[in-house]
PDB file of C-alpha atoms in Angstrom:
ATOM      1  CA  MET A   1       0.000   0.000   0.000  1.00 48.00           C
ATOM      2  CA  LEU A   2       2.839   2.387   0.809  1.00 43.00           C
ATOM      3  CA  TYR A   3       4.497   1.558  -2.502  1.00 45.00           C
ATOM      4  CA  PHE A   4       1.259   2.389  -4.318  1.00 43.00           C
ATOM      5  CA  PHE A   5       1.013   5.847  -2.759  1.00 42.00           C
ATOM      6  CA  GLN A   6       4.673   6.570  -3.494  1.00 49.00           C
ATOM      7  CA  GLN A   7       4.195   5.601  -7.135  1.00 51.00           C
ATOM      8  CA  GLU A   8       1.130   7.853  -7.404  1.00 50.00           C
ATOM      9  CA  ASP A   9       3.000  10.781  -5.853  1.00 52.00           C
ATOM     10  CA  LEU A  10       5.880  10.384  -8.313  1.00 45.00           C
ATOM     11  CA  THR A  11       3.483  10.311 -11.266  1.00 50.00           C
ATOM     12  CA  GLN A  12       1.685  13.442 -10.051  1.00 52.00           C
ATOM     13  CA  THR A  13       5.015  15.207  -9.502  1.00 48.00           C
ATOM     14  CA  ALA A  14       6.167  14.309 -13.024  1.00 44.00           C
ATOM     15  CA  LEU A  15       2.975  15.722 -14.494  1.00 44.00           C
ATOM     16  CA  GLU A  16       3.418  18.935 -12.535  1.00 49.00           C
ATOM     17  CA  VAL A  17       7.058  19.355 -13.522  1.00 46.00           C
ATOM     18  CA  GLU A  18       6.582  18.591 -17.226  1.00 47.00           C
ATOM     19  CA  PRO A  19       6.584  21.938 -19.035  1.00 49.00           C
ATOM     20  CA  VAL A  20       3.761  22.835 -21.371  1.00 46.00           C
ATOM     21  CA  VAL A  21       5.087  23.760 -24.811  1.00 42.00           C
ATOM     22  CA  GLU A  22       2.997  26.516 -26.310  1.00 48.00           C
ATOM     23  CA  GLU A  23       2.736  26.516 -30.067  1.00 49.00           C
ATOM     24  CA  LYS A  24       4.002  29.799 -31.427  1.00 53.00           C
ATOM     25  CA  THR A  25       1.848  31.140 -34.231  1.00 56.00           C
ATOM     26  CA  LEU A  26       2.676  34.016 -36.529  1.00 50.00           C
ATOM     27  CA  SER A  27       0.081  35.724 -38.670  1.00 55.00           C
ATOM     28  CA  LEU A  28       0.833  36.865 -42.193  1.00 52.00           C
ATOM     29  CA  PHE A  29       0.543  40.502 -41.151  1.00 54.00           C
ATOM     30  CA  ASP A  30       2.978  40.015 -38.275  1.00 57.00           C
ATOM     31  CA  LEU A  31       5.367  38.223 -40.591  1.00 55.00           C
ATOM     32  CA  MET A  32       5.345  41.091 -43.084  1.00 56.00           C
ATOM     33  CA  MET A  33       5.652  43.747 -40.419  1.00 57.00           C
ATOM     34  CA  SER A  34       8.479  42.038 -38.519  1.00 56.00           C
ATOM     35  CA  GLY A  35      11.088  42.780 -41.158  1.00 53.00           C
ATOM     36  CA  GLY A  36      12.098  46.158 -39.812  1.00 57.00           C
ATOM     37  CA  ILE A  37      11.851  49.487 -41.588  1.00 64.00           C
ATOM     38  CA  GLY A  38      13.557  48.182 -44.742  1.00 62.00           C
ATOM     39  CA  GLY A  39      11.262  45.186 -45.069  1.00 68.00           C
ATOM     40  CA  GLN A  40       8.171  47.269 -44.382  1.00 77.00           C
ATOM     41  CA  VAL A  41       9.151  49.763 -47.084  1.00 82.00           C
ATOM     42  CA  ILE A  42       9.670  46.956 -49.607  1.00 84.00           C
ATOM     43  CA  ILE A  43       6.344  45.332 -48.675  1.00 85.00           C
ATOM     44  CA  GLY A  44       4.605  48.710 -48.975  1.00 86.00           C
ATOM     45  CA  ILE A  45       6.021  49.257 -52.458  1.00 90.00           C
ATOM     46  CA  LEU A  46       4.902  45.791 -53.514  1.00 91.00           C
ATOM     47  CA  PHE A  47       1.384  46.426 -52.219  1.00 92.00           C
ATOM     48  CA  ILE A  48       1.226  49.627 -54.269  1.00 93.00           C
ATOM     49  CA  LEU A  49       2.396  47.737 -57.367  1.00 94.00           C
ATOM     50  CA  LEU A  50      -0.232  45.058 -56.719  1.00 94.00           C
ATOM     51  CA  PHE A  51      -2.984  47.678 -56.485  1.00 95.00           C
ATOM     52  CA  VAL A  52      -1.820  49.331 -59.723  1.00 94.00           C
ATOM     53  CA  ALA A  53      -1.636  45.972 -61.522  1.00 94.00           C
ATOM     54  CA  VAL A  54      -5.126  44.905 -60.425  1.00 94.00           C
ATOM     55  CA  TYR A  55      -6.607  48.301 -61.331  1.00 95.00           C
ATOM     56  CA  ILE A  56      -5.040  48.345 -64.810  1.00 94.00           C
ATOM     57  CA  TYR A  57      -6.073  44.755 -65.459  1.00 93.00           C
ATOM     58  CA  PHE A  58      -9.762  45.254 -64.717  1.00 94.00           C
ATOM     59  CA  GLU A  59      -9.905  48.699 -66.354  1.00 92.00           C
ATOM     60  CA  ARG A  60      -8.412  47.333 -69.589  1.00 91.00           C
ATOM     61  CA  LEU A  61     -10.455  44.132 -69.396  1.00 91.00           C
ATOM     62  CA  PHE A  62     -13.738  46.059 -69.334  1.00 91.00           C
ATOM     63  CA  ALA A  63     -12.522  48.393 -72.105  1.00 88.00           C
ATOM     64  CA  ILE A  64     -11.513  45.488 -74.358  1.00 87.00           C
ATOM     65  CA  LYS A  65     -14.748  43.650 -73.613  1.00 87.00           C
ATOM     66  CA  ALA A  66     -16.719  46.731 -74.666  1.00 83.00           C
ATOM     67  CA  ALA A  67     -14.656  46.944 -77.866  1.00 81.00           C
ATOM     68  CA  THR A  68     -15.597  43.409 -78.876  1.00 80.00           C
ATOM     69  CA  GLU A  69     -19.336  44.015 -78.564  1.00 78.00           C
ATOM     70  CA  VAL A  70     -20.472  44.708 -82.128  1.00 72.00           C
ATOM     71  CA  ASP A  71     -23.912  44.202 -83.609  1.00 71.00           C
ATOM     72  CA  GLN A  72     -23.886  41.185 -85.895  1.00 73.00           C
ATOM     73  CA  ASN A  73     -25.969  43.115 -88.443  1.00 77.00           C
ATOM     74  CA  PHE A  74     -23.610  46.110 -88.452  1.00 77.00           C
ATOM     75  CA  MET A  75     -21.696  45.220 -91.602  1.00 78.00           C
ATOM     76  CA  LEU A  76     -24.868  44.135 -93.381  1.00 80.00           C
ATOM     77  CA  GLN A  77     -26.412  47.551 -92.742  1.00 80.00           C
ATOM     78  CA  ILE A  78     -23.230  49.284 -93.906  1.00 81.00           C
ATOM     79  CA  LYS A  79     -23.154  47.143 -97.031  1.00 82.00           C
ATOM     80  CA  ASP A  80     -26.775  47.949 -97.907  1.00 81.00           C
ATOM     81  CA  SER A  81     -26.200  51.674 -97.390  1.00 79.00           C
ATOM     82  CA  VAL A  82     -23.017  51.761 -99.486  1.00 79.00           C
ATOM     83  CA  LEU A  83     -24.479  49.688-102.341  1.00 78.00           C
ATOM     84  CA  ASN A  84     -27.515  51.958-102.413  1.00 78.00           C
ATOM     85  CA  GLY A  85     -25.297  55.034-102.534  1.00 76.00           C
ATOM     86  CA  ASN A  86     -26.493  56.260 -99.139  1.00 79.00           C
ATOM     87  CA  ILE A  87     -23.049  57.159 -97.776  1.00 81.00           C
ATOM     88  CA  GLU A  88     -24.336  59.596 -95.170  1.00 83.00           C
ATOM     89  CA  SER A  89     -26.557  56.921 -93.656  1.00 82.00           C
ATOM     90  CA  ALA A  90     -23.556  54.613 -93.396  1.00 81.00           C
ATOM     91  CA  LYS A  91     -21.548  57.327 -91.673  1.00 82.00           C
ATOM     92  CA  ILE A  92     -24.354  57.972 -89.189  1.00 83.00           C
ATOM     93  CA  ARG A  93     -24.616  54.260 -88.437  1.00 82.00           C
ATOM     94  CA  CYS A  94     -20.849  54.133 -87.733  1.00 81.00           C
ATOM     95  CA  ALA A  95     -21.004  57.232 -85.534  1.00 81.00           C
ATOM     96  CA  GLN A  96     -23.769  55.653 -83.461  1.00 81.00           C
ATOM     97  CA  THR A  97     -21.646  52.568 -82.773  1.00 80.00           C
ATOM     98  CA  ASN A  98     -18.866  53.074 -80.244  1.00 80.00           C
ATOM     99  CA  SER A  99     -16.374  50.385 -81.215  1.00 82.00           C
ATOM    100  CA  PRO A 100     -13.034  50.123 -83.025  1.00 84.00           C
ATOM    101  CA  VAL A 101     -14.693  48.227 -85.880  1.00 83.00           C
ATOM    102  CA  ALA A 102     -17.161  51.055 -86.438  1.00 83.00           C
ATOM    103  CA  ARG A 103     -14.441  53.701 -86.367  1.00 85.00           C
ATOM    104  CA  LEU A 104     -12.354  51.776 -88.893  1.00 84.00           C
ATOM    105  CA  THR A 105     -15.362  51.402 -91.162  1.00 83.00           C
ATOM    106  CA  GLU A 106     -16.180  55.103 -90.836  1.00 84.00           C
ATOM    107  CA  LYS A 107     -12.626  55.978 -91.826  1.00 84.00           C
ATOM    108  CA  GLY A 108     -12.939  53.809 -94.918  1.00 84.00           C
ATOM    109  CA  ILE A 109     -16.355  55.252 -95.831  1.00 83.00           C
ATOM    110  CA  SER A 110     -14.967  58.793 -95.574  1.00 81.00           C
ATOM    111  CA  ARG A 111     -12.359  57.838 -98.194  1.00 81.00           C
ATOM    112  CA  ILE A 112     -14.812  56.395-100.725  1.00 80.00           C
ATOM    113  CA  GLY A 113     -13.948  57.780-104.149  1.00 76.00           C
ATOM    114  CA  SER A 114     -10.210  57.614-103.514  1.00 77.00           C
ATOM    115  CA  PRO A 115      -7.992  54.794-104.838  1.00 81.00           C
ATOM    116  CA  LEU A 116      -8.274  51.519-102.946  1.00 80.00           C
ATOM    117  CA  GLU A 117      -4.654  51.807-101.844  1.00 82.00           C
ATOM    118  CA  ASP A 118      -5.375  55.136-100.159  1.00 83.00           C
ATOM    119  CA  ILE A 119      -8.473  53.701 -98.490  1.00 81.00           C
ATOM    120  CA  ASN A 120      -6.489  50.702 -97.255  1.00 83.00           C
ATOM    121  CA  THR A 121      -3.767  52.977 -95.890  1.00 84.00           C
ATOM    122  CA  ALA A 122      -6.316  55.141 -94.071  1.00 84.00           C
ATOM    123  CA  ILE A 123      -7.904  52.050 -92.496  1.00 84.00           C
ATOM    124  CA  GLU A 124      -4.502  50.694 -91.428  1.00 84.00           C
ATOM    125  CA  ASN A 125      -3.573  54.010 -89.810  1.00 85.00           C
ATOM    126  CA  ALA A 126      -6.895  54.119 -87.972  1.00 85.00           C
ATOM    127  CA  GLY A 127      -6.337  50.508 -86.899  1.00 85.00           C
ATOM    128  CA  ARG A 128      -2.946  51.331 -85.396  1.00 87.00           C
ATOM    129  CA  LEU A 129      -4.552  54.142 -83.405  1.00 88.00           C
ATOM    130  CA  GLU A 130      -7.277  51.813 -82.120  1.00 85.00           C
ATOM    131  CA  VAL A 131      -4.719  49.187 -81.102  1.00 86.00           C
ATOM    132  CA  TYR A 132      -2.746  51.850 -79.274  1.00 88.00           C
ATOM    133  CA  LYS A 133      -5.900  52.813 -77.366  1.00 86.00           C
ATOM    134  CA  LEU A 134      -6.595  49.192 -76.466  1.00 86.00           C
ATOM    135  CA  GLU A 135      -3.031  48.644 -75.251  1.00 86.00           C
ATOM    136  CA  LYS A 136      -3.021  51.770 -73.108  1.00 86.00           C
ATOM    137  CA  ASN A 137      -1.165  51.122 -69.819  1.00 87.00           C
ATOM    138  CA  VAL A 138      -0.898  47.383 -70.566  1.00 90.00           C
ATOM    139  CA  SER A 139       2.886  47.715 -70.795  1.00 90.00           C
ATOM    140  CA  ILE A 140       2.848  48.823 -67.144  1.00 92.00           C
ATOM    141  CA  LEU A 141       1.655  45.328 -66.240  1.00 93.00           C
ATOM    142  CA  ALA A 142       4.653  43.843 -68.028  1.00 93.00           C
ATOM    143  CA  THR A 143       6.944  46.212 -66.150  1.00 93.00           C
ATOM    144  CA  ILE A 144       5.392  45.256 -62.801  1.00 94.00           C
ATOM    145  CA  ALA A 145       5.659  41.559 -63.682  1.00 93.00           C
ATOM    146  CA  GLY A 146       9.403  41.969 -64.146  1.00 93.00           C
ATOM    147  CA  ALA A 147      10.137  44.533 -61.455  1.00 93.00           C
ATOM    148  CA  ALA A 148       8.141  43.102 -58.513  1.00 93.00           C
ATOM    149  CA  PRO A 149      10.241  39.912 -58.087  1.00 92.00           C
ATOM    150  CA  MET A 150      13.450  41.949 -58.294  1.00 92.00           C
ATOM    151  CA  ILE A 151      12.183  44.407 -55.680  1.00 90.00           C
ATOM    152  CA  GLY A 152      11.268  41.499 -53.416  1.00 88.00           C
ATOM    153  CA  PHE A 153      14.672  39.924 -53.917  1.00 87.00           C
ATOM    154  CA  LEU A 154      16.279  43.269 -53.081  1.00 85.00           C
ATOM    155  CA  GLY A 155      14.473  43.230 -49.739  1.00 80.00           C
ATOM    156  CA  THR A 156      15.711  39.700 -49.099  1.00 80.00           C
ATOM    157  CA  VAL A 157      19.311  40.645 -49.863  1.00 80.00           C
ATOM    158  CA  ILE A 158      19.066  43.634 -47.544  1.00 77.00           C
ATOM    159  CA  GLY A 159      17.675  41.408 -44.786  1.00 74.00           C
ATOM    160  CA  MET A 160      20.438  38.841 -45.287  1.00 76.00           C
ATOM    161  CA  VAL A 161      23.091  41.557 -45.149  1.00 75.00           C
ATOM    162  CA  LEU A 162      21.662  42.871 -41.885  1.00 71.00           C
ATOM    163  CA  ALA A 163      21.478  39.351 -40.422  1.00 71.00           C
ATOM    164  CA  PHE A 164      25.092  38.571 -41.220  1.00 72.00           C
ATOM    165  CA  HIS A 165      26.120  42.012 -40.042  1.00 70.00           C
ATOM    166  CA  ALA A 166      24.573  41.192 -36.669  1.00 68.00           C
ATOM    167  CA  LEU A 167      26.543  37.941 -36.668  1.00 70.00           C
ATOM    168  CA  ALA A 168      29.781  39.729 -37.509  1.00 71.00           C
ATOM    169  CA  THR A 169      29.367  42.448 -34.902  1.00 72.00           C
ATOM    170  CA  SER A 170      28.638  39.878 -32.190  1.00 67.00           C
ATOM    171  CA  SER A 171      31.963  38.086 -32.820  1.00 63.00           C
ATOM    172  CA  GLY A 172      30.102  34.979 -33.928  1.00 56.00           C
ATOM    173  CA  GLN A 173      28.146  34.727 -30.654  1.00 62.00           C
ATOM    174  CA  ALA A 174      24.757  35.754 -32.043  1.00 57.00           C
ATOM    175  CA  GLU A 175      21.908  33.405 -31.205  1.00 63.00           C
ATOM    176  CA  MET A 176      20.763  31.161 -34.044  1.00 64.00           C
ATOM    177  CA  GLY A 177      17.152  32.047 -33.270  1.00 58.00           C
ATOM    178  CA  VAL A 178      17.824  35.707 -33.948  1.00 58.00           C
ATOM    179  CA  LEU A 179      19.576  34.906 -37.223  1.00 64.00           C
ATOM    180  CA  ALA A 180      16.846  32.493 -38.322  1.00 62.00           C
ATOM    181  CA  GLU A 181      14.156  35.064 -37.573  1.00 61.00           C
ATOM    182  CA  GLY A 182      15.970  37.706 -39.594  1.00 63.00           C
ATOM    183  CA  ILE A 183      16.480  35.326 -42.510  1.00 70.00           C
ATOM    184  CA  TYR A 184      12.897  34.043 -42.816  1.00 66.00           C
ATOM    185  CA  THR A 185      11.584  37.554 -42.345  1.00 65.00           C
ATOM    186  CA  ALA A 186      13.798  38.745 -45.173  1.00 71.00           C
ATOM    187  CA  MET A 187      12.541  35.916 -47.390  1.00 79.00           C
ATOM    188  CA  THR A 188       8.979  37.228 -47.071  1.00 81.00           C
ATOM    189  CA  THR A 189       9.822  40.099 -49.391  1.00 84.00           C
ATOM    190  CA  THR A 190      10.803  37.633 -52.114  1.00 86.00           C
ATOM    191  CA  VAL A 191       7.556  35.718 -51.613  1.00 87.00           C
ATOM    192  CA  ALA A 192       5.553  38.945 -51.825  1.00 88.00           C
ATOM    193  CA  GLY A 193       7.473  40.051 -54.915  1.00 91.00           C
ATOM    194  CA  LEU A 194       6.855  36.730 -56.663  1.00 92.00           C
ATOM    195  CA  ILE A 195       3.149  36.844 -55.853  1.00 92.00           C
ATOM    196  CA  VAL A 196       2.787  40.356 -57.288  1.00 94.00           C
ATOM    197  CA  GLY A 197       4.898  39.431 -60.319  1.00 94.00           C
ATOM    198  CA  ILE A 198       2.867  36.304 -61.071  1.00 95.00           C
ATOM    199  CA  ILE A 199      -0.436  38.177 -60.810  1.00 94.00           C
ATOM    200  CA  ALA A 200       0.803  40.959 -63.106  1.00 94.00           C
ATOM    201  CA  TYR A 201       2.270  38.452 -65.588  1.00 95.00           C
ATOM    202  CA  ILE A 202      -0.945  36.438 -65.847  1.00 95.00           C
ATOM    203  CA  GLY A 203      -3.016  39.612 -66.173  1.00 94.00           C
ATOM    204  CA  TYR A 204      -0.721  40.978 -68.898  1.00 94.00           C
ATOM    205  CA  ASN A 205      -0.868  37.821 -71.011  1.00 94.00           C
ATOM    206  CA  HIS A 206      -4.635  37.591 -70.635  1.00 93.00           C
ATOM    207  CA  LEU A 207      -5.042  41.163 -71.866  1.00 93.00           C
ATOM    208  CA  VAL A 208      -2.713  40.469 -74.792  1.00 92.00           C
ATOM    209  CA  VAL A 209      -4.890  37.540 -75.859  1.00 92.00           C
ATOM    210  CA  LYS A 210      -8.038  39.668 -75.563  1.00 90.00           C
ATOM    211  CA  THR A 211      -6.435  42.499 -77.558  1.00 89.00           C
ATOM    212  CA  ASP A 212      -5.362  40.110 -80.320  1.00 89.00           C
ATOM    213  CA  LYS A 213      -8.975  39.003 -80.612  1.00 87.00           C
ATOM    214  CA  VAL A 214     -10.077  42.600 -81.218  1.00 86.00           C
ATOM    215  CA  VAL A 215      -7.242  43.126 -83.720  1.00 87.00           C
ATOM    216  CA  HIS A 216      -8.326  40.069 -85.700  1.00 87.00           C
ATOM    217  CA  GLN A 217     -11.884  41.367 -85.622  1.00 83.00           C
ATOM    218  CA  MET A 218     -10.747  44.723 -87.037  1.00 84.00           C
ATOM    219  CA  GLU A 219      -8.681  43.015 -89.742  1.00 84.00           C
ATOM    220  CA  ALA A 220     -11.666  40.931 -90.789  1.00 82.00           C
ATOM    221  CA  THR A 221     -13.827  44.063 -90.942  1.00 80.00           C
ATOM    222  CA  ALA A 222     -11.250  45.870 -93.066  1.00 81.00           C
ATOM    223  CA  VAL A 223     -11.119  42.956 -95.501  1.00 82.00           C
ATOM    224  CA  ASP A 224     -14.920  42.822 -95.725  1.00 80.00           C
ATOM    225  CA  PHE A 225     -15.105  46.560 -96.370  1.00 77.00           C
ATOM    226  CA  LEU A 226     -12.473  46.465 -99.114  1.00 79.00           C
ATOM    227  CA  ASP A 227     -14.239  43.488-100.704  1.00 78.00           C
ATOM    228  CA  LEU A 228     -17.432  45.537-100.621  1.00 76.00           C
ATOM    229  CA  LEU A 229     -15.763  48.323-102.565  1.00 73.00           C
ATOM    230  CA  ASN A 230     -14.423  45.808-105.078  1.00 70.00           C
ATOM    231  CA  GLU A 231     -17.862  44.365-105.803  1.00 63.00           C
ATOM    232  CA  PRO A 232     -19.088  45.193-109.294  1.00 51.00           C
ATOM    233  CA  ALA A 233     -21.762  47.850-109.428  1.00 51.00           C
TER     234      ALA A 233
END
């Protein structure tokens, strides 16, 4: 009986002495803000670039989507007006349609009576202007896609330099925990830079595909209009 009580006391004492290990959690915000002034500045710049990239992407996406919306009967109406000699009606129909295809067609209609080469040149010039409008600010996305990872890597290099500087100034006696914290905190800038770069890169390529679709649509319209002028009277 005495042995039983002694064994129970030892077990209870062991449970009381055993330390409780608390799991240390670190939120994403704390991780980004724990990089010192340099890391916070880099993260702030990357957030600004992310906002600019997202804004440009959606602004251009809606603009390109609006440019692709053309009435399926538009060219048929233009063809009927031109064949009937009602040029003014065709111009009015183009002016009422706010799209690159309509503006290209209007430019060609305004040159009716000139040689086909001059009409084709006028349409090509108007097409270049419309493409320039569609691609407005899209190049900024490409710049952000390339610059964001480099900015993030710059923050990492700065953090690594500061970590090893702390090691050097402590004569090699710096705690490994302090060094590890500085290193993984510095790596967060690279992660943030890659995230921003990937988002901007995907957005840029998606807009390029959408713009190419509008360009092909304008080219098809130009060909149809020139074929209309070549039809025998």
